Amino acid sequence: MSVNHDDSAFQEETTDSFWEVGNYKRTVKRIDDGHRLCNDLLNCIQERAKIEKSYAQQLVDWSKRWRQLVDKGPQYGTVERAWLSVMTEAEKVSELHQEVKNQLMSDDFEKVKNWQKDSYHKQMMGGFKETKEAEEGFKKAQKPWAKKLKEMEAAKKSYHMACKEEKLAVSREANGKGESSVTADQQKKLHEKVEKCKQDSQKAKEKYTKTLEELNKCTPGYMENMEQVFDQCQQFEEKRLSFIREALLDVKRHLNLTENQSYAAVYRELEHTIMSASAHEDLKWFSNTYGPGMHMNWPQFEEYNPDLTHNIVKKSKKSSDVVMLTNVSTVNNHPSQHRDSGSSFDNNQAADEWSEEYNAASNADTNGGMRSFDEDLGKGVRVRALYDYNGQEQDELTLRTGEELTKLEDEDEQGWCKGRLDNGQLGLYPANYVEEI
């Protein structure tokens, strides 16, 4: 029997199939990978929480800085309130992002951490119980089939070697017939060698066929056992994948502020405040406070009166009646309109304008107005401001904490005192804002 065989036929074909011996290790490794992926998810959530915290703090810092700048700046009225509402939005959004940070760490992070702890059980000798169980399950399922496969591979190798020997013997016999130097006895031996190789080849083939049949009989049971262990690994992995999906949905729900009613309310309120800004109202307010709408004591002819002194008018906070600080006389002074805006720029400007108007009046020589001011310079009690106070009207002083001034009159029934700053400016201030030195 002559069989032609290539050398390539003796090279074992290798595949990357799951069914190959030892290739179940990728499935086992997936269990360890699942534990590492839980660690990665924990780090991912933690880093995002840090970003949320940092962003929340940046919003607060930005809001604080710009609220002060706008508050002290020249902007006024409804447009100022609209501008400040942007800082309010930042503060509220900061609170929401801080809440996101807290939810990521207290809810999502802890949830993943606890699931990981409950699903993966560490062993004293290292590794996880789940990994070891999968490894042992695959080994047990594969062991009988692997033994048969090894026997079949050995029989296959023997058969292929026998075929190679047979081919070599046949070639030698053919070459011997063509050479005159080969004796009949040698020719006979070559022929006997060919026959023996054919017999060995046939026996090896029979053994190879038999081991292959036994392997094929063992294969269904092998596949069933392997699939059973694999299904158990699939079920474990399905739990992990489902949990990760659920955890990511929780993260999404916490991150997605567009679904948060409080978040939507912030921007509804912001839009309402901005839309409420009215240029017409602000211009009208400015005109009445600093423009043509202001009251003016137009000059009128006055007879000379040597007994009449220049006086400062102290207005009651609740009445339009006025009280002279020195001699009693009738004064027709209309109170200036009070500004609602909290801008310190306007308050200081009002105080400066009041000071300029008063000094101009004091410097006038009409009716000997300088005498009363000169007399007041040596009077009064020294006091110190306990708090900041921005003068709200033209006849009020602006005080700063720790600033010293002179009290010229005691507290009236409305709680106001007359005083003089060290720069000579006269005006009113709240009595409970100062203490005697």
CSV table of N, CA, C and O in Angstrom, one decimal, residues 342-395:
chain,number,residue,atom,x,y,z
A,342,GLY,N,-29.4,99.1,46.2
A,342,GLY,CA,-28.4,98.9,47.3
A,342,GLY,C,-27.0,99.3,46.8
A,342,GLY,O,-26.0,98.9,47.4
A,343,SER,N,-26.8,100.0,45.7
A,343,SER,CA,-25.5,100.3,45.2
A,343,SER,C,-24.8,101.3,46.0
A,343,SER,O,-25.3,102.4,46.2
A,344,SER,N,-23.6,101.0,46.6
A,344,SER,CA,-22.9,101.9,47.4
A,344,SER,C,-22.4,103.0,46.6
A,344,SER,O,-22.1,104.1,47.2
A,345,PHE,N,-22.2,102.9,45.3
A,345,PHE,CA,-21.7,104.0,44.5
A,345,PHE,C,-22.7,105.1,44.6
A,345,PHE,O,-22.3,106.3,44.8
A,346,ASP,N,-24.0,104.9,44.5
A,346,ASP,CA,-25.0,105.9,44.5
A,346,ASP,C,-25.1,106.5,45.9
A,346,ASP,O,-25.3,107.7,46.0
A,347,ASN,N,-25.0,105.7,46.9
A,347,ASN,CA,-25.0,106.2,48.3
A,347,ASN,C,-23.9,107.2,48.6
A,347,ASN,O,-24.1,108.3,49.1
A,348,ASN,N,-22.7,106.8,48.1
A,348,ASN,CA,-21.6,107.7,48.3
A,348,ASN,C,-21.7,109.0,47.5
A,348,ASN,O,-21.3,110.1,47.9
A,349,GLN,N,-22.2,108.8,46.3
A,349,GLN,CA,-22.4,109.9,45.4
A,349,GLN,C,-23.4,110.9,46.0
A,349,GLN,O,-23.2,112.1,46.0
A,350,ALA,N,-24.5,110.4,46.6
A,350,ALA,CA,-25.5,111.2,47.2
A,350,ALA,C,-24.9,112.0,48.4
A,350,ALA,O,-25.1,113.2,48.6
A,351,ALA,N,-24.1,111.3,49.2
A,351,ALA,CA,-23.4,111.9,50.4
A,351,ALA,C,-22.5,113.0,49.9
A,351,ALA,O,-22.4,114.1,50.5
A,352,ASP,N,-21.7,112.7,48.8
A,352,ASP,CA,-20.8,113.7,48.3
A,352,ASP,C,-21.5,114.9,47.8
A,352,ASP,O,-21.1,116.1,48.0
A,353,GLU,N,-22.6,114.7,47.0
A,353,GLU,CA,-23.4,115.8,46.5
A,353,GLU,C,-24.0,116.7,47.6
A,353,GLU,O,-24.0,117.9,47.6
A,354,TRP,N,-24.5,115.9,48.7
A,354,TRP,CA,-25.0,116.7,49.8
A,354,TRP,C,-23.9,117.5,50.5
A,354,TRP,O,-24.2,118.7,50.8
A,355,SER,N,-22.7,116.9,50.6
A,355,SER,CA,-21.6,117.7,51.2
A,355,SER,C,-21.3,118.9,50.4
A,355,SER,O,-21.0,120.0,51.0
A,356,GLU,N,-21.2,118.7,49.1
A,356,GLU,CA,-20.9,119.9,48.2
A,356,GLU,C,-21.9,121.0,48.3
A,356,GLU,O,-21.6,122.2,48.4
A,357,GLU,N,-23.2,120.6,48.3
A,357,GLU,CA,-24.3,121.6,48.4
A,357,GLU,C,-24.2,122.3,49.8
A,357,GLU,O,-24.4,123.5,49.9
A,358,TYR,N,-24.0,121.5,50.8
A,358,TYR,CA,-23.9,122.2,52.1
A,358,TYR,C,-22.8,123.1,52.3
A,358,TYR,O,-22.9,124.2,52.8
A,359,ASN,N,-21.6,122.7,51.8
A,359,ASN,CA,-20.4,123.5,51.9
A,359,ASN,C,-20.6,124.8,51.1
A,359,ASN,O,-20.1,125.9,51.5
A,360,ALA,N,-21.2,124.7,49.9
A,360,ALA,CA,-21.4,125.8,49.1
A,360,ALA,C,-22.3,126.8,49.8
A,360,ALA,O,-22.1,128.0,49.8
A,361,ALA,N,-23.4,126.3,50.5
A,361,ALA,CA,-24.3,127.1,51.2
A,361,ALA,C,-23.6,127.8,52.4
A,361,ALA,O,-23.8,128.9,52.8
A,362,SER,N,-22.7,127.0,53.1
A,362,SER,CA,-22.0,127.5,54.3
A,362,SER,C,-21.0,128.6,53.9
A,362,SER,O,-20.8,129.4,54.8
A,363,ASN,N,-20.5,128.5,52.7
A,363,ASN,CA,-19.5,129.5,52.3
A,363,ASN,C,-20.1,130.8,51.8
A,363,ASN,O,-19.4,131.8,51.6
A,364,ALA,N,-21.4,130.7,51.6
A,364,ALA,CA,-22.1,131.9,51.2
A,364,ALA,C,-22.1,133.0,52.3
A,364,ALA,O,-22.2,132.6,53.5
A,365,ASP,N,-22.0,134.2,52.0
A,365,ASP,CA,-22.0,135.3,53.0
A,365,ASP,C,-23.3,135.8,53.3
A,365,ASP,O,-23.4,136.8,54.1
A,366,THR,N,-24.4,135.2,52.8
A,366,THR,CA,-25.7,135.7,53.0
A,366,THR,C,-26.1,135.6,54.5
A,366,THR,O,-26.0,134.5,55.0
A,367,ASN,N,-26.6,136.6,55.1
A,367,ASN,CA,-27.1,136.6,56.5
A,367,ASN,C,-26.1,136.1,57.5
A,367,ASN,O,-26.4,135.5,58.5
A,368,GLY,N,-24.8,136.3,57.2
A,368,GLY,CA,-23.7,135.9,58.1
A,368,GLY,C,-23.8,134.5,58.4
A,368,GLY,O,-23.6,134.1,59.6
A,369,GLY,N,-23.9,133.6,57.4
A,369,GLY,CA,-24.0,132.2,57.6
A,369,GLY,C,-22.8,131.5,58.2
A,369,GLY,O,-23.0,130.4,58.7
A,370,MET,N,-21.6,132.0,58.2
A,370,MET,CA,-20.4,131.3,58.7
A,370,MET,C,-20.4,131.3,60.2
A,370,MET,O,-19.8,130.5,60.8
A,371,ARG,N,-21.1,132.2,60.9
A,371,ARG,CA,-21.0,132.3,62.4
A,371,ARG,C,-21.4,131.0,63.1
A,371,ARG,O,-20.8,130.5,64.0
A,372,SER,N,-22.5,130.4,62.7
A,372,SER,CA,-23.1,129.2,63.3
A,372,SER,C,-22.1,128.1,63.2
A,372,SER,O,-21.9,127.3,64.1
A,373,PHE,N,-21.5,127.9,62.0
A,373,PHE,CA,-20.6,126.8,61.7
A,373,PHE,C,-19.4,126.9,62.6
A,373,PHE,O,-18.9,126.0,63.2
A,374,ASP,N,-18.8,128.1,62.7
A,374,ASP,CA,-17.6,128.4,63.4
A,374,ASP,C,-17.9,128.1,64.9
A,374,ASP,O,-17.0,127.5,65.6
A,375,GLU,N,-19.0,128.4,65.4
A,375,GLU,CA,-19.3,128.2,66.8
A,375,GLU,C,-19.4,126.7,67.1
A,375,GLU,O,-19.1,126.2,68.1
A,376,ASP,N,-19.9,125.9,66.1
A,376,ASP,CA,-20.1,124.5,66.3
A,376,ASP,C,-18.8,123.7,66.3
A,376,ASP,O,-18.7,122.6,66.8
A,377,LEU,N,-17.7,124.3,65.8
A,377,LEU,CA,-16.5,123.6,65.7
A,377,LEU,C,-15.9,123.2,67.0
A,377,LEU,O,-15.3,122.1,67.2
A,378,GLY,N,-16.2,124.0,68.0
A,378,GLY,CA,-15.6,123.7,69.3
A,378,GLY,C,-16.6,122.9,70.2
A,378,GLY,O,-16.2,122.7,71.4
A,379,LYS,N,-17.7,122.5,69.8
A,379,LYS,CA,-18.7,121.8,70.6
A,379,LYS,C,-18.8,120.3,70.2
A,379,LYS,O,-18.2,119.9,69.2
A,380,GLY,N,-19.5,119.6,71.0
A,380,GLY,CA,-19.8,118.2,70.7
A,380,GLY,C,-19.0,117.2,71.5
A,380,GLY,O,-18.1,117.6,72.2
A,381,VAL,N,-19.5,115.9,71.3
A,381,VAL,CA,-18.8,114.8,72.0
A,381,VAL,C,-18.2,113.8,71.0
A,381,VAL,O,-18.9,113.5,70.0
A,382,ARG,N,-17.0,113.4,71.2
A,382,ARG,CA,-16.4,112.4,70.3
A,382,ARG,C,-17.0,111.0,70.4
A,382,ARG,O,-17.2,110.5,71.5
A,383,VAL,N,-17.4,110.5,69.3
A,383,VAL,CA,-18.0,109.1,69.2
A,383,VAL,C,-17.2,108.3,68.1
A,383,VAL,O,-16.5,108.9,67.3
A,384,ARG,N,-17.5,107.0,68.2
A,384,ARG,CA,-16.8,106.0,67.2
A,384,ARG,C,-17.9,105.2,66.6
A,384,ARG,O,-18.8,104.7,67.3
A,385,ALA,N,-17.8,105.0,65.3
A,385,ALA,CA,-18.8,104.2,64.6
A,385,ALA,C,-18.6,102.7,64.9
A,385,ALA,O,-17.5,102.2,64.8
A,386,LEU,N,-19.7,102.0,65.3
A,386,LEU,CA,-19.7,100.6,65.5
A,386,LEU,C,-19.9,99.7,64.3
A,386,LEU,O,-19.5,98.6,64.2
A,387,TYR,N,-20.6,100.3,63.3
A,387,TYR,CA,-20.9,99.6,62.1
A,387,TYR,C,-20.8,100.5,60.9
A,387,TYR,O,-20.7,101.7,61.0
A,388,ASP,N,-20.7,99.9,59.7
A,388,ASP,CA,-20.8,100.6,58.5
A,388,ASP,C,-22.2,101.2,58.3
A,388,ASP,O,-23.2,100.5,58.5
A,389,TYR,N,-22.3,102.4,57.8
A,389,TYR,CA,-23.6,102.9,57.4
A,389,TYR,C,-23.5,103.8,56.2
A,389,TYR,O,-22.6,104.7,56.2
A,390,ASN,N,-24.3,103.5,55.1
A,390,ASN,CA,-24.3,104.3,53.9
A,390,ASN,C,-25.4,105.3,54.0
A,390,ASN,O,-26.6,104.9,54.1
A,391,GLY,N,-25.1,106.6,53.9
A,391,GLY,CA,-26.2,107.6,53.9
A,391,GLY,C,-27.2,107.3,52.8
A,391,GLY,O,-26.8,107.2,51.7
A,392,GLN,N,-28.4,107.3,53.2
A,392,GLN,CA,-29.5,107.0,52.3
A,392,GLN,C,-30.1,108.3,51.6
A,392,GLN,O,-30.7,108.2,50.6
A,393,GLU,N,-29.9,109.4,52.3
A,393,GLU,CA,-30.4,110.6,51.8
A,393,GLU,C,-29.3,111.7,51.9
A,393,GLU,O,-28.3,111.5,52.5
A,394,GLN,N,-29.6,112.9,51.3
A,394,GLN,CA,-28.6,113.9,51.2
A,394,GLN,C,-28.1,114.5,52.5
A,394,GLN,O,-27.0,115.0,52.6
A,395,ASP,N,-29.0,114.4,53.5
A,395,ASP,CA,-28.6,115.0,54.8
A,395,ASP,C,-28.0,114.0,55.7
A,395,ASP,O,-27.9,114.3,56.9
